[in-house]
N, CA, C and O atoms as a printed pandas DataFrame, in Angstrom:
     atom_number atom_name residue_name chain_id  residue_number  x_coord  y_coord  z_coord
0              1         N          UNK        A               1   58.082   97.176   85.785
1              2        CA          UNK        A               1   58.527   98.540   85.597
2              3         C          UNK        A               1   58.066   99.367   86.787
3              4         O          UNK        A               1   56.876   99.569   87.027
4              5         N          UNK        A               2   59.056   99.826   87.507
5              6        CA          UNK        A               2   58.866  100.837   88.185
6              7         C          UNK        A               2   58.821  102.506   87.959
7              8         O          UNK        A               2   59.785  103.054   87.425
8              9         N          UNK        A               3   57.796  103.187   88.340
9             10        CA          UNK        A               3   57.477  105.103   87.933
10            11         C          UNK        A               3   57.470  105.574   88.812
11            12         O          UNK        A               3   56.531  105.468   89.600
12            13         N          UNK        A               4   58.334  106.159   88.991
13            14        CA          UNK        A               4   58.652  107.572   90.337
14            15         C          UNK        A               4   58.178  108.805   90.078
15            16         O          UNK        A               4   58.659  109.106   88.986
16            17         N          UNK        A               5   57.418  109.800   90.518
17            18        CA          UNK        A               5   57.509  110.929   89.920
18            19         C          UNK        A               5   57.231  111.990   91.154
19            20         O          UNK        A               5   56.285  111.894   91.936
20            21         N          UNK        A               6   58.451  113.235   91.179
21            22        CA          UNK        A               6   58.317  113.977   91.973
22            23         C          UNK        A               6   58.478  115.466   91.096
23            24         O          UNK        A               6   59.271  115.546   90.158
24            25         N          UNK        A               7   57.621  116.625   91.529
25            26        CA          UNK        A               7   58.007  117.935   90.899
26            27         C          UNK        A               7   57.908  117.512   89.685
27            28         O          UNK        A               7   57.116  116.609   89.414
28            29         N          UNK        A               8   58.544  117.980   88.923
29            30        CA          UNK        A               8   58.368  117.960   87.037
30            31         C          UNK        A               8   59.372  117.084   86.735
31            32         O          UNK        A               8   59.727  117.142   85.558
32            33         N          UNK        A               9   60.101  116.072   87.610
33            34        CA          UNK        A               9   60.955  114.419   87.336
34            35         C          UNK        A               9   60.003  113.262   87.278
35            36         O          UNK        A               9   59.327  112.921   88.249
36            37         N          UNK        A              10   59.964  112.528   85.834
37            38        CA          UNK        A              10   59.648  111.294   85.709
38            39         C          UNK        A              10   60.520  110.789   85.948
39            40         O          UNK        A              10   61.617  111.265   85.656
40            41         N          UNK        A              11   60.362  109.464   86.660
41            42        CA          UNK        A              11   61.267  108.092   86.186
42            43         C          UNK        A              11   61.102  106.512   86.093
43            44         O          UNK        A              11   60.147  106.048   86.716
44            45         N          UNK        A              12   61.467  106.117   85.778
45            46        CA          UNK        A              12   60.986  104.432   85.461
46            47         C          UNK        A              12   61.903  103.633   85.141
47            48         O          UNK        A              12   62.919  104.023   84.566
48            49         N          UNK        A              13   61.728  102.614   85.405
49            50        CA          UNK        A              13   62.880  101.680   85.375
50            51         C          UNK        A              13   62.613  100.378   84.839
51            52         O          UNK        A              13   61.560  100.010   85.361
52            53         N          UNK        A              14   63.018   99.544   84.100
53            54        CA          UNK        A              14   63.427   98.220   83.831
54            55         C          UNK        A              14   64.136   97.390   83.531
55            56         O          UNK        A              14   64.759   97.577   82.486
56            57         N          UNK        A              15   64.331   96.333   84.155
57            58        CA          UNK        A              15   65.426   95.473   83.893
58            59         C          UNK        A              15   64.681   94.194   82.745
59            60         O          UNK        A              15   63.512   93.893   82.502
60            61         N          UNK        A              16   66.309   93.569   82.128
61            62        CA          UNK        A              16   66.046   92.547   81.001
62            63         C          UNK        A              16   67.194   92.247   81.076
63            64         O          UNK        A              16   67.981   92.778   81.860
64            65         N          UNK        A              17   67.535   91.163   80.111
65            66        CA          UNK        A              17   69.099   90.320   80.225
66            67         C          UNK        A              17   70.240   91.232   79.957
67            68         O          UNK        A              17   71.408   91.072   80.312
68            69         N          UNK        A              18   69.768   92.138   79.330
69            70        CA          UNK        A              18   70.869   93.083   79.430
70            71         C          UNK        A              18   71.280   94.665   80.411
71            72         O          UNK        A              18   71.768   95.743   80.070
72            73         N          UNK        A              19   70.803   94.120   81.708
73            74        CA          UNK        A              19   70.824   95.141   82.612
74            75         C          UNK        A              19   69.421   96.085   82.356
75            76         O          UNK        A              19   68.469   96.120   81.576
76            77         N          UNK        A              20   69.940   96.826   83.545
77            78        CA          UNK        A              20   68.400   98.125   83.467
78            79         C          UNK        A              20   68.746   99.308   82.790
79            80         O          UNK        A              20   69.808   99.874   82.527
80            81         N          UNK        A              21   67.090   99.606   82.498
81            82        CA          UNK        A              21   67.271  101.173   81.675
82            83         C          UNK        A              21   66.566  101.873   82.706
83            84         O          UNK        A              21   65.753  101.227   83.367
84            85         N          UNK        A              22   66.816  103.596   83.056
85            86        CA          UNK        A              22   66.185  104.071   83.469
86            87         C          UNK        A              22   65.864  105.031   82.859
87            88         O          UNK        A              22   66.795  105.832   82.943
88            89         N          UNK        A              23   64.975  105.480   82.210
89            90        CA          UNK        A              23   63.877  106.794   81.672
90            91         C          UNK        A              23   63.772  107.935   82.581
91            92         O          UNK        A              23   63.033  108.037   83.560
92            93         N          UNK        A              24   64.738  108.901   82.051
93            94        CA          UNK        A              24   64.120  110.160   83.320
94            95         C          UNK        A              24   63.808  111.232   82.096
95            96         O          UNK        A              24   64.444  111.507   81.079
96            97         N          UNK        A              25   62.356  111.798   82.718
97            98        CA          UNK        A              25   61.697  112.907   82.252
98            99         C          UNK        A              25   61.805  114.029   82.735
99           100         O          UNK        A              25   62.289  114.051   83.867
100          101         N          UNK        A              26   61.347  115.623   81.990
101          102        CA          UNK        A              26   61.747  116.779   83.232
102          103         C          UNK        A              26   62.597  117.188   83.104
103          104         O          UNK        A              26   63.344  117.305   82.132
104          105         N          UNK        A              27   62.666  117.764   85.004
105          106        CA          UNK        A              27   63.906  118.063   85.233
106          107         C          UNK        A              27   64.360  116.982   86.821
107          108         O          UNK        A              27   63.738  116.321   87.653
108          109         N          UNK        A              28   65.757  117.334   86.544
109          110        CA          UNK        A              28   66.594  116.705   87.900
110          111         C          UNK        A              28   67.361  117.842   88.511
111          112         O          UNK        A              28   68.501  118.128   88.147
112          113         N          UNK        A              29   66.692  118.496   89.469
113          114        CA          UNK        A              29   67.555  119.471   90.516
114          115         C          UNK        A              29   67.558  118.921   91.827
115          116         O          UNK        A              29   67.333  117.740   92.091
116          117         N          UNK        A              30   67.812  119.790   92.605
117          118        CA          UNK        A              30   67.955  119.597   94.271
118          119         C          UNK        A              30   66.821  118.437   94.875
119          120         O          UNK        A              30   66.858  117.340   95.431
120          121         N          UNK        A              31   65.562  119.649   94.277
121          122        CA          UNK        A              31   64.501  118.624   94.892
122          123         C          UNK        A              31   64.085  117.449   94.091
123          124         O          UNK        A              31   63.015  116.984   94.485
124          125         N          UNK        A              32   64.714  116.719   92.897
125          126        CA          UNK        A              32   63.995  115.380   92.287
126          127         C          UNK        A              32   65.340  114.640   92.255
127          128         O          UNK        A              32   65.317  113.412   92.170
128          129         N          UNK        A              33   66.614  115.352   92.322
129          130        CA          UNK        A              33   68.103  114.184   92.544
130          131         C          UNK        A              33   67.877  113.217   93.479
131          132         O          UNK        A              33   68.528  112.196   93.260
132          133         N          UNK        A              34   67.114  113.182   94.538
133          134        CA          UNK        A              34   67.368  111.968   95.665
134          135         C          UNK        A              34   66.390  111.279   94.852
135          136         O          UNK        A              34   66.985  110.259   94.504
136          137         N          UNK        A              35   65.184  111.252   94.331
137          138        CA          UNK        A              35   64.536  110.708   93.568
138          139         C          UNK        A              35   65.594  109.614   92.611
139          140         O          UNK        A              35   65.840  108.477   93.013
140          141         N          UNK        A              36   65.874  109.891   91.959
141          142        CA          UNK        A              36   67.011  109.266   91.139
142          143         C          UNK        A              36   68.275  108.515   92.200
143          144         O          UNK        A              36   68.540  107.314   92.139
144          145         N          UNK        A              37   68.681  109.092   92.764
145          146        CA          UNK        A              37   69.526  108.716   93.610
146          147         C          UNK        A              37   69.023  107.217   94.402
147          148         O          UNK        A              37   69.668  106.229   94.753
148          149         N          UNK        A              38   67.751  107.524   94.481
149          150        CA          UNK        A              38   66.953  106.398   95.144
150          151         C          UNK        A              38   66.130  105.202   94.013
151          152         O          UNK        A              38   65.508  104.162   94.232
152          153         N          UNK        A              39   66.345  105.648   93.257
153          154        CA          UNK        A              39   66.429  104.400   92.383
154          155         C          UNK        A              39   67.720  103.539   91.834
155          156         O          UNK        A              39   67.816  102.314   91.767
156          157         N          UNK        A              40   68.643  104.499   91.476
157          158        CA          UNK        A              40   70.015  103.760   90.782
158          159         C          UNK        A              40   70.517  102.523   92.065
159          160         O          UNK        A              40   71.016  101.450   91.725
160          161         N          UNK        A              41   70.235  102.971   93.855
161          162        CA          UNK        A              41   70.785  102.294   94.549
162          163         C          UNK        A              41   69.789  101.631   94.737
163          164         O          UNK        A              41   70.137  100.800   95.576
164          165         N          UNK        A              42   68.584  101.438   94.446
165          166        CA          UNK        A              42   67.933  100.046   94.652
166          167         C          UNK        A              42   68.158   99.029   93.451
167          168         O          UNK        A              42   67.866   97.833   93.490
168          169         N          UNK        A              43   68.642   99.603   92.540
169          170        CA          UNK        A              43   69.003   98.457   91.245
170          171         C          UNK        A              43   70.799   98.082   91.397
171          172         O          UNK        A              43   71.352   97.052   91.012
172          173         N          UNK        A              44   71.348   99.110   91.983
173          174        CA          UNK        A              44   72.494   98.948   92.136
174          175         C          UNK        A              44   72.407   97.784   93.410
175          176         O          UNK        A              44   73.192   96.877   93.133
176          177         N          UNK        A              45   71.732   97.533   94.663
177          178        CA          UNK        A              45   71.530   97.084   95.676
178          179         C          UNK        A              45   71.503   95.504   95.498
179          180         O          UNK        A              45   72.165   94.493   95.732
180          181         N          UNK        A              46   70.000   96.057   94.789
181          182        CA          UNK        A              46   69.270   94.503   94.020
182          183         C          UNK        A              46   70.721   93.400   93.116
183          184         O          UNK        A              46   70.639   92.185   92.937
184          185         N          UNK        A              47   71.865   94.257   92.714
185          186        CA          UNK        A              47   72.526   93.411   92.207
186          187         C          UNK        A              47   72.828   93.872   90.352
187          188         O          UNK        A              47   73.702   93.516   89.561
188          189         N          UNK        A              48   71.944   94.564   90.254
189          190        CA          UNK        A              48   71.900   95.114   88.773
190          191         C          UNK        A              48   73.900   95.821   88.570
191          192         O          UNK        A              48   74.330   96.753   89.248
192          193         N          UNK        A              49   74.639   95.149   87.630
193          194        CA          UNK        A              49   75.550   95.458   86.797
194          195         C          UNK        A              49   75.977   96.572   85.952
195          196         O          UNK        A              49   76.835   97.451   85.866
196          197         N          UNK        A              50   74.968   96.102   85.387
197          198        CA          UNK        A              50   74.867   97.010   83.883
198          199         C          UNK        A              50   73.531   98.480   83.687
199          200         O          UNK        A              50   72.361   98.212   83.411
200          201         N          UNK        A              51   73.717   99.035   83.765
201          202        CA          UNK        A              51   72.946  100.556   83.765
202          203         C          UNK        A              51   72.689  101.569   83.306
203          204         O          UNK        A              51   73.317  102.514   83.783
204          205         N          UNK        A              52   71.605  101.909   82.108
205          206        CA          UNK        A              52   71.670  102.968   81.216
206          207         C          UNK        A              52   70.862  103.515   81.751
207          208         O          UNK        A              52   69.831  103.076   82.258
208          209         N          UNK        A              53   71.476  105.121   81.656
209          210        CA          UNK        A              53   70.310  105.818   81.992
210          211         C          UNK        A              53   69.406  107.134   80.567
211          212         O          UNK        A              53   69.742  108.165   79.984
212          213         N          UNK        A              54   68.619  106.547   80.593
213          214        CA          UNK        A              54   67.686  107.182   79.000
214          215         C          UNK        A              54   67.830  108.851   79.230
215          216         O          UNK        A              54   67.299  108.956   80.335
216          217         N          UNK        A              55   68.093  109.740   78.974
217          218        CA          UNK        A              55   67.338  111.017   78.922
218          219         C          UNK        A              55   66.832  112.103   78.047
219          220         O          UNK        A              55   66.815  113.334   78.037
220          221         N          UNK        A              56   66.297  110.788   77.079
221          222        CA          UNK        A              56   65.873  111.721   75.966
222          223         C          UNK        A              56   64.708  112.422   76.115
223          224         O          UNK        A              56   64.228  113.059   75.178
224          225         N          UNK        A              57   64.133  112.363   77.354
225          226        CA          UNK        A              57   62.911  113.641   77.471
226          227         C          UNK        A              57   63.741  114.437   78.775
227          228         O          UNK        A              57   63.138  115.153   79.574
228          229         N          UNK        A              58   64.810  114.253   78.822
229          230        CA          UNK        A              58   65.502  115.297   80.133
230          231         C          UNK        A              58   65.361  116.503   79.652
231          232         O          UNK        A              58   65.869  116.686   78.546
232          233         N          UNK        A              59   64.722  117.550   80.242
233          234        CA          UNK        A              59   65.170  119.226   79.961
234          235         C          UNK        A              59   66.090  119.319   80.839
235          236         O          UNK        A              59   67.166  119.212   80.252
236          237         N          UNK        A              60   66.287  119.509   82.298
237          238        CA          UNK        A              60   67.567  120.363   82.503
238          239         C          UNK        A              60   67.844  118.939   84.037
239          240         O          UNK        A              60   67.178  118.175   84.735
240          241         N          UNK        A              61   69.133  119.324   83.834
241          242        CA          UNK        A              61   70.079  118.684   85.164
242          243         C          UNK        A              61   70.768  119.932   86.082
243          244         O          UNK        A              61   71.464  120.873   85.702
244          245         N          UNK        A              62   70.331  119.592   87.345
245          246        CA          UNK        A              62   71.684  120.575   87.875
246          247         C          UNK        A              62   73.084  119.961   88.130
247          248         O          UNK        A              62   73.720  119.280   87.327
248          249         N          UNK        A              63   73.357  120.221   89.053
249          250        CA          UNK        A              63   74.991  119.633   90.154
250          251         C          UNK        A              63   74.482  118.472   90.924
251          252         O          UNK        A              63   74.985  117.363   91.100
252          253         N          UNK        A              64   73.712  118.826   91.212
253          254        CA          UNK        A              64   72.343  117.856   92.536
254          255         C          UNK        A              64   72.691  116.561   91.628
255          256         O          UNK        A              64   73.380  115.668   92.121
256          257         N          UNK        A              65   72.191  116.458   90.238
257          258        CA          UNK        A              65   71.981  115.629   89.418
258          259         C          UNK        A              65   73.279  115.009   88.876
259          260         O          UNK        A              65   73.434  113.797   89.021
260          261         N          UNK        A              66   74.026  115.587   88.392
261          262        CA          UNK        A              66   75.318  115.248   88.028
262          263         C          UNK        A              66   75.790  114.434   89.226
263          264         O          UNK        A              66   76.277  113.320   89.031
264          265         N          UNK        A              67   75.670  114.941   90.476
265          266        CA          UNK        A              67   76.697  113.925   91.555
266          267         C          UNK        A              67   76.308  112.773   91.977
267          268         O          UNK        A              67   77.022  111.995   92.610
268          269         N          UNK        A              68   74.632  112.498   91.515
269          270        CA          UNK        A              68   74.530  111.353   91.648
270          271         C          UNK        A              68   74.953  110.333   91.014
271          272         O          UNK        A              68   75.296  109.189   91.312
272          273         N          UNK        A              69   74.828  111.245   89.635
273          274        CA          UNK        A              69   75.247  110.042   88.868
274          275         C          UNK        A              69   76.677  109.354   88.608
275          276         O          UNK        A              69   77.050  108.258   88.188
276          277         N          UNK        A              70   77.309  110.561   89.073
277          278        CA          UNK        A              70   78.869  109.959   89.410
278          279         C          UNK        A              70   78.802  109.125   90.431
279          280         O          UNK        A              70   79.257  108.022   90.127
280          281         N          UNK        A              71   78.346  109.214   91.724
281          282        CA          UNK        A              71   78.628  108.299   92.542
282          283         C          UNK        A              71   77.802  107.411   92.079
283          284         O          UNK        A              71   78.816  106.754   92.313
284          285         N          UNK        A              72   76.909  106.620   91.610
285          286        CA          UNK        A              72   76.397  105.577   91.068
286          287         C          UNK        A              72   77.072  105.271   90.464
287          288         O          UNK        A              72   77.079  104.083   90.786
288          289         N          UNK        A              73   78.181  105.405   89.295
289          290        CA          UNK        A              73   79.008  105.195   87.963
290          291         C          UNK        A              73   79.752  104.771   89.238
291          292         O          UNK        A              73   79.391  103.640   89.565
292          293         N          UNK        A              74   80.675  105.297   90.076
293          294        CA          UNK        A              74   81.717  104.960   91.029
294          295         C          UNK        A              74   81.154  103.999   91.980
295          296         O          UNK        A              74   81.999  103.491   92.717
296          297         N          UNK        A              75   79.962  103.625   92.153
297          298        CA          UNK        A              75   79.613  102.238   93.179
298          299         C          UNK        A              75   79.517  101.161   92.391
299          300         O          UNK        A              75   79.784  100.040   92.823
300          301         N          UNK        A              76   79.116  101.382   91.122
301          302        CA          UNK        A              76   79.007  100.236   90.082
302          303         C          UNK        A              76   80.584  100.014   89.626
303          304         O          UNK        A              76   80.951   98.843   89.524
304          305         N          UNK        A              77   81.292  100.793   89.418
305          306        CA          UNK        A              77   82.884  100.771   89.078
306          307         C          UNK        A              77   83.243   99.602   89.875
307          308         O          UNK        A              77   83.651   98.510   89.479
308          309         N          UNK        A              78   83.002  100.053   91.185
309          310        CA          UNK        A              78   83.682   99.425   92.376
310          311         C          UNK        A              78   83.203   97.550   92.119
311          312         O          UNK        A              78   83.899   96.569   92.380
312          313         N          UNK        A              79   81.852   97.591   91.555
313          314        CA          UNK        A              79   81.625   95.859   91.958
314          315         C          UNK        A              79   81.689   95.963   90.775
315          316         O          UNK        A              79   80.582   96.321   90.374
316          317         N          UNK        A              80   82.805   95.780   89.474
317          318        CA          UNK        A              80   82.670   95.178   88.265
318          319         C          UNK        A              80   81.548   95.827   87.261
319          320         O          UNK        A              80   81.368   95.340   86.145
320          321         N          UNK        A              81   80.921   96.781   87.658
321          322        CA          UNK        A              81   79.821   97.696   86.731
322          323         C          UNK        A              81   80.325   98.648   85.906
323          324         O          UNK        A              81   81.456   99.106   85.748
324          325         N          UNK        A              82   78.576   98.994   85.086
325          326        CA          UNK        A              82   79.161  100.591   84.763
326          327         C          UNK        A              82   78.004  101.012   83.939
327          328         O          UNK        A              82   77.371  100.268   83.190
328          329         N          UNK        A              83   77.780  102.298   84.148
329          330        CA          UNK        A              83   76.424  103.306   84.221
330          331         C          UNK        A              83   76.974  104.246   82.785
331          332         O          UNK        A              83   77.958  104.970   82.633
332          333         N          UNK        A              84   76.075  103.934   82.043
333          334        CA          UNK        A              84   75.998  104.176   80.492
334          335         C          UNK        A              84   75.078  105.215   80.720
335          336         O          UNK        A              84   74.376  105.187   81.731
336          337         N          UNK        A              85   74.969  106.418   79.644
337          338        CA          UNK        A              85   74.051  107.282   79.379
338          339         C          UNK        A              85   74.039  107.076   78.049
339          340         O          UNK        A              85   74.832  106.472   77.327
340          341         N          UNK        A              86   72.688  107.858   77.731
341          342        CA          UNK        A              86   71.532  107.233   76.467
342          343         C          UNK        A              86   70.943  108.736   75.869
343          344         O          UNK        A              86   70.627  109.632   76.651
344          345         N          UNK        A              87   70.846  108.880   74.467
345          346        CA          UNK        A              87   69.796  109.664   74.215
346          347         C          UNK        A              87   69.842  111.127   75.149
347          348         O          UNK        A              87   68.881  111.654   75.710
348          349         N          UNK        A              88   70.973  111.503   75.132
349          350        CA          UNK        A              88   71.089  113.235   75.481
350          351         C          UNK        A              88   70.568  114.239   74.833
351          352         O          UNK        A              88   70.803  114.391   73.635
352          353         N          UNK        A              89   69.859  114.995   75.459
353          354        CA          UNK        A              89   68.833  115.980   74.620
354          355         C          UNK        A              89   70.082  117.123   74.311
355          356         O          UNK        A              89   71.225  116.711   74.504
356          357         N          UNK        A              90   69.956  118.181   73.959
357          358        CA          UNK        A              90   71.476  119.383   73.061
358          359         C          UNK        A              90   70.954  120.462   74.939
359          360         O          UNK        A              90   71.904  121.055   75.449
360          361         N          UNK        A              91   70.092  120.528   75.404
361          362        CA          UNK        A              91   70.864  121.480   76.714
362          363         C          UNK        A              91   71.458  120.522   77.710
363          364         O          UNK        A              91   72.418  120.996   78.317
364          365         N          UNK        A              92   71.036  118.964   78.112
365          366        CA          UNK        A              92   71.569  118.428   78.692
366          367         C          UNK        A              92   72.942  117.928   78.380
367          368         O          UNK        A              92   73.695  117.784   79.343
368          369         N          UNK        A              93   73.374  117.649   77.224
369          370        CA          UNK        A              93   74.539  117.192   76.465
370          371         C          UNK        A              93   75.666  118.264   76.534
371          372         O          UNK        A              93   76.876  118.039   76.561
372          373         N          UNK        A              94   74.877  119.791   76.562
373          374        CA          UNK        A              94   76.286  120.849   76.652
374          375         C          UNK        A              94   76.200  121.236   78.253
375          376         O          UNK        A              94   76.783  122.299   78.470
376          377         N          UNK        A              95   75.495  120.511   79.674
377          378        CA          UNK        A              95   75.517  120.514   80.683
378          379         C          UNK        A              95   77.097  119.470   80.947
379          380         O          UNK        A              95   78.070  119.606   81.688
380          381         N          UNK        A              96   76.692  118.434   79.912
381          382        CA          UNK        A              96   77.857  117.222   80.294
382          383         C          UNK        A              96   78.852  117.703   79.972
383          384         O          UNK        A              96   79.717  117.650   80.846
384          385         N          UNK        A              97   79.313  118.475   78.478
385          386        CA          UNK        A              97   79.944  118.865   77.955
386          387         C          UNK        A              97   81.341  119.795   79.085
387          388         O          UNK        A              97   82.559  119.620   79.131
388          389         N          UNK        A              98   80.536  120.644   79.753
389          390        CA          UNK        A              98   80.992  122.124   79.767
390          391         C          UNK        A              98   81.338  121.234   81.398
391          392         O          UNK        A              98   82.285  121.692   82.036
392          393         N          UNK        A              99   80.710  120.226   81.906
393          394        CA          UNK        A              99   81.096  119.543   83.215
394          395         C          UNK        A              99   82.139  118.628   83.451
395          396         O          UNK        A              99   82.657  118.194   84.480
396          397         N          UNK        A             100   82.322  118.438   82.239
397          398        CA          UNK        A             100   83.724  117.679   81.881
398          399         C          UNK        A             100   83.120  115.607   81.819
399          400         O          UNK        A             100   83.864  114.630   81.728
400          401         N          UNK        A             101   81.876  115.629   81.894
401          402        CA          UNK        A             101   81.031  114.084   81.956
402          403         C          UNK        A             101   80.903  113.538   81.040
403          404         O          UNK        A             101   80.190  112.538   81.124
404          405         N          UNK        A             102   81.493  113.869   79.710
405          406        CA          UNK        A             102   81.239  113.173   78.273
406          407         C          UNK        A             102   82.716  112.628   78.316
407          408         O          UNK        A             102   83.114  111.653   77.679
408          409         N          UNK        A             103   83.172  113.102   78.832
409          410        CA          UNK        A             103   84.773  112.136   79.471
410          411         C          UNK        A             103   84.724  110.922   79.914
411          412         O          UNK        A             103   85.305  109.921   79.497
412          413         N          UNK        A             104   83.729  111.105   81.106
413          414        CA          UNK        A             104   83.489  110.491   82.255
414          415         C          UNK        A             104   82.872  108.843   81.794
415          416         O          UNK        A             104   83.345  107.712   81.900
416          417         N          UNK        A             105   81.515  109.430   81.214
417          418        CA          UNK        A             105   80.744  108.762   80.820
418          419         C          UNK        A             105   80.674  107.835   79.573
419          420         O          UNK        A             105   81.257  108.255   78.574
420          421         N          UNK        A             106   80.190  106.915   79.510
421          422        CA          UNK        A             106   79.955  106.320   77.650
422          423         C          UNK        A             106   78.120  106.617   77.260
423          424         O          UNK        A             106   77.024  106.086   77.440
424          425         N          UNK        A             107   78.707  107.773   76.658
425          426        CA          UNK        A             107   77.505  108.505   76.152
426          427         C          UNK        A             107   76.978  107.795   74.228
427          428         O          UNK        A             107   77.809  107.956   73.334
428          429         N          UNK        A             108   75.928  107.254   73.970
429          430        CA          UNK        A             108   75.327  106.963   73.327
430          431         C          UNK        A             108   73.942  107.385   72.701
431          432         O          UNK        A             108   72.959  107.381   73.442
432          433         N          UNK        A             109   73.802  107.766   71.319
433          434        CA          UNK        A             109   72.785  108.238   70.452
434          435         C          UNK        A             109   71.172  107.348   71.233
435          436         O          UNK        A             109   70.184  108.055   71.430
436          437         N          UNK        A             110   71.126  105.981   71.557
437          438        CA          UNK        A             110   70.006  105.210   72.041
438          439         C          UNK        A             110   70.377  104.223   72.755
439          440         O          UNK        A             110   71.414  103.570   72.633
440          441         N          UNK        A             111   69.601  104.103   73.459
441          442        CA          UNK        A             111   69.465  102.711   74.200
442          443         C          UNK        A             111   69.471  101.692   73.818
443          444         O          UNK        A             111   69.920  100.664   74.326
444          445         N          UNK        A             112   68.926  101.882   72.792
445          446        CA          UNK        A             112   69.436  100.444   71.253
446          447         C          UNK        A             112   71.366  100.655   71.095
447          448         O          UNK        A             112   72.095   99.688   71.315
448          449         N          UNK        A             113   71.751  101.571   70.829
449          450        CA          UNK        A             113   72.607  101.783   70.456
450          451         C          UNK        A             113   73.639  101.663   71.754
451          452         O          UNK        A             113   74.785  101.281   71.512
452          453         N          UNK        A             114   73.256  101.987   73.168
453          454        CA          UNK        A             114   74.309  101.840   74.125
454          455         C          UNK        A             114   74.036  100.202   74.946
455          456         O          UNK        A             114   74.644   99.686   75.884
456          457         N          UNK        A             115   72.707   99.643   74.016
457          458        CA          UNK        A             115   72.551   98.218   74.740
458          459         C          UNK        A             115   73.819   97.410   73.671
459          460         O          UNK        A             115   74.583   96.599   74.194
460          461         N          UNK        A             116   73.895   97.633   72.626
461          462        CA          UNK        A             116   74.259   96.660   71.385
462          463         C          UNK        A             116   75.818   97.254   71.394
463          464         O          UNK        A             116   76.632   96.448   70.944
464          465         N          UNK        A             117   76.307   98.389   71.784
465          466        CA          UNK        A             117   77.756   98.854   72.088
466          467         C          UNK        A             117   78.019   97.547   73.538
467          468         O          UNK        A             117   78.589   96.488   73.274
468          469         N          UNK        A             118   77.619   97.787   74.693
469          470        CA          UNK        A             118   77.367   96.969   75.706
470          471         C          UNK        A             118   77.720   95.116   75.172
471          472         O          UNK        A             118   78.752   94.498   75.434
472          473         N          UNK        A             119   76.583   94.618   74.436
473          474        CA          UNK        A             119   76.773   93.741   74.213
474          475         C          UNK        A             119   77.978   92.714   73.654
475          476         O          UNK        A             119   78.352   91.573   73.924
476          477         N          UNK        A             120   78.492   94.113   72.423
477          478        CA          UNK        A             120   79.717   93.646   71.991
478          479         C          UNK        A             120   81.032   93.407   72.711
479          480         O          UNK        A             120   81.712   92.387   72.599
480          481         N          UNK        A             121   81.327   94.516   73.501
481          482        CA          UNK        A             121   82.322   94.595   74.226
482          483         C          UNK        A             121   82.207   94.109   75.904
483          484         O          UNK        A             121   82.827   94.350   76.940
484          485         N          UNK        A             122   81.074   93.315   75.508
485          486        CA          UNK        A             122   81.005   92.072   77.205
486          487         C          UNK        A             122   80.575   92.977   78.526
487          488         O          UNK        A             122   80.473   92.446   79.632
């Protein structure tokens, strides 16, 4: 398990047979997005597929944050992937909402719940 932490952003990461989870705490603005940014592409790099990202202790996301995670969802698209979100807290969830990313995304109640959605559908 890897722990990043910059400004008031946790993050951590682990992989298992069913792809990686990443745990982000905090917040994700300007200054902790490359933070994140710099993890999804070392698991994305490393070869990692499959990708949830946890944010059930997220307080706030900006734009910073949102675009990473699209372009991660769109580099994993590209090689056969795809970047799941997990456990949305109610200000981050009406961030996705009002951004048009609950579209975008396959948003899931847990990580239990977006590993075992995952599993079924291959």
């Amino acid at each position: 398990m890897q722990i990043l932490m910059a400004n008031a952003c946790g993050i951590s990461a682990h992989t298992g047979e069913s792809g990686a989870v990443i745990s982000v705490t905090g917040r994700i603005d300007a200054s902790s997005a490359g933070l994140l940014d710099t993890e999804l592409s070392r698991l994305i790099d490393g070869g990692e597929r499959a990708i949830i990202v946890e944010m059930g202790g997220l307080e706030y996301i900006s734009s910073s944050g949102l675009r990473v995670l699209l372009a991660a969802k769109k580099n994993l698209k590209r090689s056969g992937g795809d970047l799941s979100i997990a456990a949305l807290t109610p200000f981050v969830r009406e961030v996705f909402e009002i951004s048009g990313f609950l579209r975008i995304f396959s948003v899931y109640e847990s990580v239990e719940e977006a590993t075992e959605r995952k599993r079924l559908t291959g």
